Amino acid sequence: MKKQLATLLIWAMPYAASAQSVKYCYDNAGNRIKREIVIKTRSSCEERYTTE
């Protein structure tokens, strides 16, 4: 049972880690002006953007 649970967790970790990412926007001087969280869903191939 422990081996099956460990295998499941190891298999699921890369998917959970790639489920979202952060995208940054910079101005011409190199200052970060915007941070967006990109959430990937299984139901569609589009990326959904949410701003903070």
Short mmCIF file of N, CA, C and O in Angstrom, two decimals, residues 6-52:
data_model
loop_
_atom_site.label_atom_id
_atom_site.label_comp_id
_atom_site.label_asym_id
_atom_site.label_seq_id
_atom_site.Cartn_x
_atom_site.Cartn_y
_atom_site.Cartn_z
N ALA A 6 3.22 6.02 -2.71
CA ALA A 6 4.44 6.73 -3.10
C ALA A 6 4.52 6.87 -4.62
O ALA A 6 4.88 7.93 -5.14
N THR A 7 4.16 5.83 -5.33
CA THR A 7 4.17 5.88 -6.79
C THR A 7 3.16 6.91 -7.30
O THR A 7 3.47 7.69 -8.22
N LEU A 8 2.00 6.97 -6.71
CA LEU A 8 0.98 7.94 -7.10
C LEU A 8 1.46 9.36 -6.85
O LEU A 8 1.31 10.24 -7.71
N LEU A 9 2.06 9.61 -5.70
CA LEU A 9 2.55 10.95 -5.39
C LEU A 9 3.68 11.37 -6.33
O LEU A 9 3.70 12.51 -6.80
N ILE A 10 4.57 10.47 -6.62
CA ILE A 10 5.67 10.79 -7.53
C ILE A 10 5.14 11.05 -8.93
O ILE A 10 5.61 11.94 -9.63
N TRP A 11 4.14 10.33 -9.34
CA TRP A 11 3.56 10.52 -10.67
C TRP A 11 2.79 11.84 -10.76
O TRP A 11 2.82 12.51 -11.79
N ALA A 12 2.12 12.25 -9.68
CA ALA A 12 1.27 13.44 -9.70
C ALA A 12 2.06 14.74 -9.49
O ALA A 12 1.58 15.80 -9.86
N MET A 13 3.23 14.69 -8.91
CA MET A 13 3.97 15.91 -8.59
C MET A 13 4.34 16.77 -9.80
O MET A 13 4.18 17.98 -9.74
N PRO A 14 4.84 16.22 -10.89
CA PRO A 14 5.17 17.09 -12.03
C PRO A 14 3.94 17.80 -12.59
O PRO A 14 4.04 18.95 -13.01
N TYR A 15 2.79 17.14 -12.59
CA TYR A 15 1.58 17.79 -13.08
C TYR A 15 1.18 18.94 -12.16
O TYR A 15 0.84 20.02 -12.62
N ALA A 16 1.22 18.72 -10.86
CA ALA A 16 0.85 19.77 -9.90
C ALA A 16 1.82 20.94 -9.98
O ALA A 16 1.41 22.10 -9.84
N ALA A 17 3.07 20.69 -10.20
CA ALA A 17 4.07 21.75 -10.27
C ALA A 17 3.92 22.59 -11.53
O ALA A 17 4.26 23.77 -11.53
N SER A 18 3.43 22.02 -12.60
CA SER A 18 3.29 22.77 -13.85
C SER A 18 1.88 23.30 -14.05
O SER A 18 1.57 23.79 -15.13
N ALA A 19 1.05 23.24 -13.06
CA ALA A 19 -0.33 23.68 -13.20
C ALA A 19 -0.45 25.19 -13.31
O ALA A 19 -1.41 25.70 -13.88
N GLN A 20 0.50 25.91 -12.77
CA GLN A 20 0.47 27.36 -12.90
C GLN A 20 1.89 27.90 -12.96
O GLN A 20 2.83 27.27 -12.52
N SER A 21 1.99 29.07 -13.52
CA SER A 21 3.29 29.74 -13.58
C SER A 21 3.05 31.24 -13.45
O SER A 21 1.93 31.71 -13.48
N VAL A 22 4.12 31.99 -13.32
CA VAL A 22 4.03 33.44 -13.16
C VAL A 22 4.69 34.10 -14.37
O VAL A 22 5.78 33.71 -14.78
N LYS A 23 4.01 35.07 -14.94
CA LYS A 23 4.53 35.81 -16.09
C LYS A 23 4.73 37.26 -15.65
O LYS A 23 3.88 37.85 -15.00
N TYR A 24 5.88 37.84 -16.00
CA TYR A 24 6.21 39.21 -15.62
C TYR A 24 6.27 40.09 -16.85
O TYR A 24 6.70 39.68 -17.91
N CYS A 25 5.85 41.35 -16.69
CA CYS A 25 5.96 42.36 -17.74
C CYS A 25 6.88 43.47 -17.23
O CYS A 25 6.81 43.86 -16.07
N TYR A 26 7.72 44.00 -18.12
CA TYR A 26 8.71 45.01 -17.76
C TYR A 26 8.53 46.24 -18.62
O TYR A 26 8.11 46.15 -19.78
N ASP A 27 8.88 47.40 -18.06
CA ASP A 27 8.89 48.62 -18.87
C ASP A 27 10.23 48.75 -19.58
O ASP A 27 11.09 47.87 -19.47
N ASN A 28 10.43 49.84 -20.33
CA ASN A 28 11.66 50.01 -21.12
C ASN A 28 12.91 50.15 -20.27
O ASN A 28 14.01 49.85 -20.73
N ALA A 29 12.75 50.60 -19.03
CA ALA A 29 13.91 50.76 -18.14
C ALA A 29 14.28 49.46 -17.43
O ALA A 29 15.27 49.40 -16.73
N GLY A 30 13.48 48.42 -17.60
CA GLY A 30 13.77 47.14 -16.99
C GLY A 30 13.08 46.91 -15.67
O GLY A 30 13.34 45.92 -14.99
N ASN A 31 12.20 47.84 -15.28
CA ASN A 31 11.47 47.68 -14.03
C ASN A 31 10.27 46.77 -14.23
O ASN A 31 9.56 46.88 -15.23
N ARG A 32 10.05 45.87 -13.29
CA ARG A 32 8.88 44.99 -13.38
C ARG A 32 7.64 45.81 -13.04
O ARG A 32 7.55 46.42 -11.99
N ILE A 33 6.67 45.82 -13.96
CA ILE A 33 5.48 46.64 -13.75
C ILE A 33 4.22 45.80 -13.58
O ILE A 33 3.21 46.30 -13.11
N LYS A 34 4.28 44.52 -13.92
CA LYS A 34 3.07 43.70 -13.86
C LYS A 34 3.45 42.25 -13.61
O LYS A 34 4.44 41.76 -14.14
N ARG A 35 2.67 41.58 -12.77
CA ARG A 35 2.87 40.15 -12.52
C ARG A 35 1.54 39.45 -12.79
O ARG A 35 0.51 39.85 -12.27
N GLU A 36 1.57 38.42 -13.60
CA GLU A 36 0.36 37.67 -13.95
C GLU A 36 0.56 36.21 -13.58
O GLU A 36 1.62 35.62 -13.82
N ILE A 37 -0.48 35.62 -13.00
CA ILE A 37 -0.46 34.20 -12.69
C ILE A 37 -1.16 33.49 -13.84
O ILE A 37 -2.31 33.80 -14.16
N VAL A 38 -0.47 32.56 -14.47
CA VAL A 38 -1.01 31.82 -15.60
C VAL A 38 -1.47 30.46 -15.08
O VAL A 38 -0.67 29.68 -14.56
N ILE A 39 -2.77 30.20 -15.21
CA ILE A 39 -3.34 28.94 -14.73
C ILE A 39 -3.73 28.10 -15.93
O ILE A 39 -4.51 28.53 -16.78
N LYS A 40 -3.18 26.92 -16.01
CA LYS A 40 -3.48 26.00 -17.10
C LYS A 40 -4.57 25.04 -16.65
O LYS A 40 -4.50 24.47 -15.56
N THR A 41 -5.58 24.85 -17.48
CA THR A 41 -6.67 23.93 -17.15
C THR A 41 -6.66 22.75 -18.11
O THR A 41 -6.18 22.85 -19.24
N ARG A 42 -7.22 21.65 -17.65
CA ARG A 42 -7.28 20.47 -18.50
C ARG A 42 -8.42 20.56 -19.51
O ARG A 42 -8.38 19.95 -20.55
N SER A 43 -9.46 21.34 -19.21
CA SER A 43 -10.63 21.37 -20.07
C SER A 43 -10.40 22.11 -21.38
O SER A 43 -11.09 21.86 -22.35
N SER A 44 -9.43 23.03 -21.40
CA SER A 44 -9.16 23.74 -22.64
C SER A 44 -7.66 23.92 -22.80
O SER A 44 -6.90 23.86 -21.85
N CYS A 45 -7.25 24.19 -24.02
CA CYS A 45 -5.83 24.38 -24.30
C CYS A 45 -5.41 25.83 -24.07
O CYS A 45 -4.23 26.14 -24.10
N GLU A 46 -6.38 26.73 -23.88
CA GLU A 46 -6.07 28.13 -23.68
C GLU A 46 -5.47 28.35 -22.31
O GLU A 46 -5.74 27.63 -21.38
N GLU A 47 -4.66 29.39 -22.20
CA GLU A 47 -4.15 29.79 -20.90
C GLU A 47 -5.02 30.91 -20.37
O GLU A 47 -5.40 31.82 -21.09
N ARG A 48 -5.38 30.82 -19.11
CA ARG A 48 -6.18 31.85 -18.46
C ARG A 48 -5.23 32.76 -17.68
O ARG A 48 -4.41 32.28 -16.93
N TYR A 49 -5.38 34.08 -17.85
CA TYR A 49 -4.51 35.02 -17.17
C TYR A 49 -5.29 35.72 -16.07
O TYR A 49 -6.38 36.21 -16.30
N THR A 50 -4.68 35.78 -14.90
CA THR A 50 -5.25 36.50 -13.77
C THR A 50 -4.20 37.47 -13.27
O THR A 50 -3.07 37.08 -13.00
N THR A 51 -4.56 38.74 -13.15
CA THR A 51 -3.59 39.73 -12.70
C THR A 51 -3.75 39.97 -11.21
O THR A 51 -4.83 39.82 -10.67
N GLU A 52 -2.66 40.34 -10.59
CA GLU A 52 -2.69 40.68 -9.16
C GLU A 52 -2.72 42.15 -8.98
O GLU A 52 -2.16 42.90 -9.68
#
